[in-house]
Amino acid sequence: AEALACVSAVNPDVILLDVMMPGMDGFAVCEALKTAVSTQHIPIVLVTALDSKEDLARGLDVGADDFIRKPVNGLELRARVRSMLRIKQRHDDMQTLMQLRQDLADMVIHDIRNPLTTITMYCDLLRSFTEPQGQEALQTIIGQVSRLNSYLTDILMMAKMENGSLVLLFTAV
């Protein structure tokens, strides 16, 4: 229980977790770690003397990434930890790339909207100076700018959905 309270602050790369512990067993700890958003990405290796297929299945069901049977062989332990570290490193790299993608999308959307707003503003100004046949061309320009703004809004919404930051407001209609 103490380890659960501080594991998200420590942010380990791999957790070696004994299954048979007093109070809260390793299965319960593993399940709690894998359901918490702040710790679900951490690979967990269950260390156990249990050897039944049911115990293995239960461990996988609660989210364990690997198993090591007791008595622990040092060579096997190091190999499995290295494997979990590679998985964790790939996860971290992917998270970094996803954040860069999000930042780039936000920047591009912002940087494109500014010129589109300027184009719309100048089209509105030109309406008062333009002959009737030019009005149709201005209306076409404004329509296309509106379409581009709509595309940018869609891209922004998709990015927010992927990022999990889209907030839906429900109202009665």
PDB file of C-alpha atoms in Angstrom:
ATOM      1  CA  ALA A   1       0.000   0.000   0.000  1.00  0.00           C
ATOM      2  CA  GLU A   2       2.901   2.372   0.749  1.00  0.00           C
ATOM      3  CA  ALA A   3       4.500   1.671  -2.623  1.00  0.00           C
ATOM      4  CA  LEU A   4       1.205   2.356  -4.399  1.00  0.00           C
ATOM      5  CA  ALA A   5       1.003   5.747  -2.720  1.00  0.00           C
ATOM      6  CA  CYS A   6       4.412   6.909  -3.945  1.00  0.00           C
ATOM      7  CA  VAL A   7       5.022   5.023  -7.223  1.00  0.00           C
ATOM      8  CA  SER A   8       3.635   7.788  -9.459  1.00  0.00           C
ATOM      9  CA  ALA A   9       5.961  10.326  -7.798  1.00  0.00           C
ATOM     10  CA  VAL A  10       9.003   8.059  -8.276  1.00  0.00           C
ATOM     11  CA  ASN A  11       7.986   7.106 -11.855  1.00  0.00           C
ATOM     12  CA  PRO A  12      10.067   3.915 -12.198  1.00  0.00           C
ATOM     13  CA  ASP A  13      10.969   2.451 -15.585  1.00  0.00           C
ATOM     14  CA  VAL A  14      10.144  -1.143 -14.526  1.00  0.00           C
ATOM     15  CA  ILE A  15       8.472  -2.663 -11.481  1.00  0.00           C
ATOM     16  CA  LEU A  16       9.450  -6.089 -10.116  1.00  0.00           C
ATOM     17  CA  LEU A  17       6.488  -7.176  -8.021  1.00  0.00           C
ATOM     18  CA  ASP A  18       6.279 -10.161  -5.700  1.00  0.00           C
ATOM     19  CA  VAL A  19       2.916 -11.904  -5.933  1.00  0.00           C
ATOM     20  CA  MET A  20       2.692 -13.286  -2.412  1.00  0.00           C
ATOM     21  CA  MET A  21       2.807 -10.382   0.022  1.00  0.00           C
ATOM     22  CA  PRO A  22       1.010  -9.818   3.316  1.00  0.00           C
ATOM     23  CA  GLY A  23      -2.117  -7.700   3.159  1.00  0.00           C
ATOM     24  CA  MET A  24      -2.407  -6.725  -0.487  1.00  0.00           C
ATOM     25  CA  ASP A  25      -1.110  -9.396  -2.868  1.00  0.00           C
ATOM     26  CA  GLY A  26       0.857  -8.663  -6.031  1.00  0.00           C
ATOM     27  CA  PHE A  27      -2.158  -9.271  -8.264  1.00  0.00           C
ATOM     28  CA  ALA A  28      -4.120  -6.503  -6.507  1.00  0.00           C
ATOM     29  CA  VAL A  29      -1.147  -4.116  -6.616  1.00  0.00           C
ATOM     30  CA  CYS A  30      -0.600  -4.844 -10.315  1.00  0.00           C
ATOM     31  CA  GLU A  31      -4.266  -4.243 -11.091  1.00  0.00           C
ATOM     32  CA  ALA A  32      -4.241  -0.947  -9.183  1.00  0.00           C
ATOM     33  CA  LEU A  33      -1.107   0.216 -11.017  1.00  0.00           C
ATOM     34  CA  LYS A  34      -2.464  -0.735 -14.433  1.00  0.00           C
ATOM     35  CA  THR A  35      -5.824   1.002 -13.872  1.00  0.00           C
ATOM     36  CA  ALA A  36      -4.257   4.277 -12.705  1.00  0.00           C
ATOM     37  CA  VAL A  37      -3.554   6.607 -15.646  1.00  0.00           C
ATOM     38  CA  SER A  38      -0.300   7.861 -14.115  1.00  0.00           C
ATOM     39  CA  THR A  39       1.211   4.362 -13.771  1.00  0.00           C
ATOM     40  CA  GLN A  40      -0.436   2.190 -16.430  1.00  0.00           C
ATOM     41  CA  HIS A  41       2.483   2.642 -18.839  1.00  0.00           C
ATOM     42  CA  ILE A  42       5.073   1.178 -16.431  1.00  0.00           C
ATOM     43  CA  PRO A  43       6.009  -2.425 -17.301  1.00  0.00           C
ATOM     44  CA  ILE A  44       5.397  -4.851 -14.413  1.00  0.00           C
ATOM     45  CA  VAL A  45       7.216  -8.145 -13.991  1.00  0.00           C
ATOM     46  CA  LEU A  46       5.554 -10.445 -11.466  1.00  0.00           C
ATOM     47  CA  VAL A  47       7.976 -12.503  -9.390  1.00  0.00           C
ATOM     48  CA  THR A  48       6.291 -15.608  -8.059  1.00  0.00           C
ATOM     49  CA  ALA A  49       6.693 -19.114  -6.730  1.00  0.00           C
ATOM     50  CA  LEU A  50       3.248 -19.919  -8.139  1.00  0.00           C
ATOM     51  CA  ASP A  51       3.451 -22.061 -11.232  1.00  0.00           C
ATOM     52  CA  SER A  52      -0.088 -22.904 -12.300  1.00  0.00           C
ATOM     53  CA  LYS A  53      -1.529 -21.749 -15.620  1.00  0.00           C
ATOM     54  CA  GLU A  54      -4.423 -20.157 -13.683  1.00  0.00           C
ATOM     55  CA  ASP A  55      -2.000 -17.939 -11.767  1.00  0.00           C
ATOM     56  CA  LEU A  56      -0.274 -16.970 -15.011  1.00  0.00           C
ATOM     57  CA  ALA A  57      -3.638 -16.159 -16.605  1.00  0.00           C
ATOM     58  CA  ARG A  58      -4.707 -14.142 -13.563  1.00  0.00           C
ATOM     59  CA  GLY A  59      -1.479 -12.135 -13.693  1.00  0.00           C
ATOM     60  CA  LEU A  60      -1.982 -11.352 -17.367  1.00  0.00           C
ATOM     61  CA  ASP A  61      -5.616 -10.445 -16.704  1.00  0.00           C
ATOM     62  CA  VAL A  62      -4.615  -7.835 -14.118  1.00  0.00           C
ATOM     63  CA  GLY A  63      -2.057  -6.320 -16.510  1.00  0.00           C
ATOM     64  CA  ALA A  64       1.323  -7.936 -15.781  1.00  0.00           C
ATOM     65  CA  ASP A  65       3.757  -7.662 -18.680  1.00  0.00           C
ATOM     66  CA  ASP A  66       5.978 -10.613 -17.772  1.00  0.00           C
ATOM     67  CA  PHE A  67       6.649 -13.292 -15.142  1.00  0.00           C
ATOM     68  CA  ILE A  68       9.726 -14.615 -13.415  1.00  0.00           C
ATOM     69  CA  ARG A  69       9.516 -17.802 -11.398  1.00  0.00           C
ATOM     70  CA  LYS A  70      11.256 -18.224  -8.049  1.00  0.00           C
ATOM     71  CA  PRO A  71      13.994 -19.044  -7.401  1.00  0.00           C
ATOM     72  CA  VAL A  72      15.113 -16.142  -9.569  1.00  0.00           C
ATOM     73  CA  ASN A  73      17.987 -16.702 -11.973  1.00  0.00           C
ATOM     74  CA  GLY A  74      20.122 -13.551 -12.230  1.00  0.00           C
ATOM     75  CA  LEU A  75      20.775 -13.960 -15.944  1.00  0.00           C
ATOM     76  CA  GLU A  76      17.072 -14.385 -16.720  1.00  0.00           C
ATOM     77  CA  LEU A  77      16.156 -11.453 -14.471  1.00  0.00           C
ATOM     78  CA  ARG A  78      18.579  -9.091 -16.224  1.00  0.00           C
ATOM     79  CA  ALA A  79      17.369 -10.229 -19.668  1.00  0.00           C
ATOM     80  CA  ARG A  80      13.706  -9.693 -18.786  1.00  0.00           C
ATOM     81  CA  VAL A  81      14.379  -6.311 -17.198  1.00  0.00           C
ATOM     82  CA  ARG A  82      16.311  -5.211 -20.308  1.00  0.00           C
ATOM     83  CA  SER A  83      13.365  -6.339 -22.443  1.00  0.00           C
ATOM     84  CA  MET A  84      10.915  -4.327 -20.317  1.00  0.00           C
ATOM     85  CA  LEU A  85      13.233  -1.305 -20.439  1.00  0.00           C
ATOM     86  CA  ARG A  86      13.198  -1.460 -24.251  1.00  0.00           C
ATOM     87  CA  ILE A  87       9.400  -1.544 -24.218  1.00  0.00           C
ATOM     88  CA  LYS A  88       9.261   1.382 -21.784  1.00  0.00           C
ATOM     89  CA  GLN A  89      11.749   3.368 -23.896  1.00  0.00           C
ATOM     90  CA  ARG A  90       9.621   2.839 -27.012  1.00  0.00           C
ATOM     91  CA  HIS A  91       6.537   3.955 -25.102  1.00  0.00           C
ATOM     92  CA  ASP A  92       8.330   7.086 -23.877  1.00  0.00           C
ATOM     93  CA  ASP A  93       9.596   7.848 -27.390  1.00  0.00           C
ATOM     94  CA  MET A  94       6.088   7.465 -28.793  1.00  0.00           C
ATOM     95  CA  GLN A  95       4.667   9.789 -26.116  1.00  0.00           C
ATOM     96  CA  THR A  96       7.303  12.396 -26.989  1.00  0.00           C
ATOM     97  CA  LEU A  97       6.462  12.109 -30.694  1.00  0.00           C
ATOM     98  CA  MET A  98       2.735  12.401 -29.983  1.00  0.00           C
ATOM     99  CA  GLN A  99       3.348  15.573 -27.951  1.00  0.00           C
ATOM    100  CA  LEU A 100       5.497  17.033 -30.744  1.00  0.00           C
ATOM    101  CA  ARG A 101       2.747  16.195 -33.238  1.00  0.00           C
ATOM    102  CA  GLN A 102       0.165  17.910 -31.043  1.00  0.00           C
ATOM    103  CA  ASP A 103       2.353  20.988 -30.608  1.00  0.00           C
ATOM    104  CA  LEU A 104       2.976  21.172 -34.366  1.00  0.00           C
ATOM    105  CA  ALA A 105      -0.732  20.829 -35.151  1.00  0.00           C
ATOM    106  CA  ASP A 106      -1.598  23.592 -32.684  1.00  0.00           C
ATOM    107  CA  MET A 107       1.090  25.861 -34.141  1.00  0.00           C
ATOM    108  CA  VAL A 108       0.072  25.230 -37.769  1.00  0.00           C
ATOM    109  CA  ILE A 109      -3.603  25.818 -37.039  1.00  0.00           C
ATOM    110  CA  HIS A 110      -2.842  29.056 -35.227  1.00  0.00           C
ATOM    111  CA  ASP A 111      -0.428  30.266 -37.906  1.00  0.00           C
ATOM    112  CA  ILE A 112      -2.862  29.538 -40.741  1.00  0.00           C
ATOM    113  CA  ARG A 113      -5.888  31.114 -39.062  1.00  0.00           C
ATOM    114  CA  ASN A 114      -4.215  34.522 -38.753  1.00  0.00           C
ATOM    115  CA  PRO A 115      -3.769  35.062 -42.515  1.00  0.00           C
ATOM    116  CA  LEU A 116      -7.259  33.703 -43.186  1.00  0.00           C
ATOM    117  CA  THR A 117      -8.738  36.244 -40.780  1.00  0.00           C
ATOM    118  CA  THR A 118      -6.806  39.015 -42.539  1.00  0.00           C
ATOM    119  CA  ILE A 119      -8.050  37.857 -45.958  1.00  0.00           C
ATOM    120  CA  THR A 120     -11.663  37.859 -44.718  1.00  0.00           C
ATOM    121  CA  MET A 121     -11.253  41.324 -43.196  1.00  0.00           C
ATOM    122  CA  TYR A 122      -9.862  42.798 -46.423  1.00  0.00           C
ATOM    123  CA  CYS A 123     -12.557  41.116 -48.509  1.00  0.00           C
ATOM    124  CA  ASP A 124     -15.167  42.790 -46.303  1.00  0.00           C
ATOM    125  CA  LEU A 125     -13.436  46.153 -46.854  1.00  0.00           C
ATOM    126  CA  LEU A 126     -13.292  45.625 -50.627  1.00  0.00           C
ATOM    127  CA  ARG A 127     -17.059  45.014 -50.835  1.00  0.00           C
ATOM    128  CA  SER A 128     -17.756  48.718 -50.502  1.00  0.00           C
ATOM    129  CA  PHE A 129     -15.313  49.595 -53.332  1.00  0.00           C
ATOM    130  CA  THR A 130     -16.013  46.793 -55.766  1.00  0.00           C
ATOM    131  CA  GLU A 131     -18.375  46.817 -58.693  1.00  0.00           C
ATOM    132  CA  PRO A 132     -21.253  44.296 -58.685  1.00  0.00           C
ATOM    133  CA  GLN A 133     -19.397  41.788 -60.868  1.00  0.00           C
ATOM    134  CA  GLY A 134     -16.475  41.853 -58.377  1.00  0.00           C
ATOM    135  CA  GLN A 135     -18.841  41.138 -55.495  1.00  0.00           C
ATOM    136  CA  GLU A 136     -19.296  37.593 -56.724  1.00  0.00           C
ATOM    137  CA  ALA A 137     -15.517  37.032 -56.764  1.00  0.00           C
ATOM    138  CA  LEU A 138     -15.227  38.424 -53.228  1.00  0.00           C
ATOM    139  CA  GLN A 139     -18.026  36.144 -52.075  1.00  0.00           C
ATOM    140  CA  THR A 140     -16.189  33.158 -53.586  1.00  0.00           C
ATOM    141  CA  ILE A 141     -12.985  34.130 -51.761  1.00  0.00           C
ATOM    142  CA  ILE A 142     -14.859  34.514 -48.461  1.00  0.00           C
ATOM    143  CA  GLY A 143     -16.558  31.136 -48.992  1.00  0.00           C
ATOM    144  CA  GLN A 144     -13.236  29.399 -49.597  1.00  0.00           C
ATOM    145  CA  VAL A 145     -11.677  31.046 -46.537  1.00  0.00           C
ATOM    146  CA  SER A 146     -14.640  29.823 -44.528  1.00  0.00           C
ATOM    147  CA  ARG A 147     -14.065  26.269 -45.828  1.00  0.00           C
ATOM    148  CA  LEU A 148     -10.394  26.426 -44.829  1.00  0.00           C
ATOM    149  CA  ASN A 149     -11.368  27.649 -41.349  1.00  0.00           C
ATOM    150  CA  SER A 150     -13.812  24.762 -41.098  1.00  0.00           C
ATOM    151  CA  TYR A 151     -11.073  22.263 -42.045  1.00  0.00           C
ATOM    152  CA  LEU A 152      -8.777  23.779 -39.415  1.00  0.00           C
ATOM    153  CA  THR A 153     -11.506  23.477 -36.801  1.00  0.00           C
ATOM    154  CA  ASP A 154     -11.997  19.820 -37.734  1.00  0.00           C
ATOM    155  CA  ILE A 155      -8.249  19.148 -37.453  1.00  0.00           C
ATOM    156  CA  LEU A 156      -8.164  20.867 -34.073  1.00  0.00           C
ATOM    157  CA  MET A 157     -11.143  18.819 -32.854  1.00  0.00           C
ATOM    158  CA  MET A 158      -9.500  15.567 -33.998  1.00  0.00           C
ATOM    159  CA  ALA A 159      -6.261  16.505 -32.247  1.00  0.00           C
ATOM    160  CA  LYS A 160      -8.169  17.276 -29.045  1.00  0.00           C
ATOM    161  CA  MET A 161     -10.036  13.954 -29.283  1.00  0.00           C
ATOM    162  CA  GLU A 162      -6.781  12.031 -29.779  1.00  0.00           C
ATOM    163  CA  ASN A 163      -5.211  13.928 -26.898  1.00  0.00           C
ATOM    164  CA  GLY A 164      -8.208  13.298 -24.660  1.00  0.00           C
ATOM    165  CA  SER A 165      -8.708  17.003 -24.011  1.00  0.00           C
ATOM    166  CA  LEU A 166     -11.952  17.504 -25.935  1.00  0.00           C
ATOM    167  CA  VAL A 167     -14.699  18.520 -23.527  1.00  0.00           C
ATOM    168  CA  LEU A 168     -18.251  17.883 -24.672  1.00  0.00           C
ATOM    169  CA  LEU A 169     -20.992  20.131 -23.337  1.00  0.00           C
ATOM    170  CA  PHE A 170     -24.371  18.424 -23.270  1.00  0.00           C
ATOM    171  CA  THR A 171     -27.446  20.622 -23.630  1.00  0.00           C
ATOM    172  CA  ALA A 172     -31.103  19.878 -24.092  1.00  0.00           C
ATOM    173  CA  VAL A 173     -32.338  20.516 -27.636  1.00  0.00           C
TER     174      VAL A 173
END
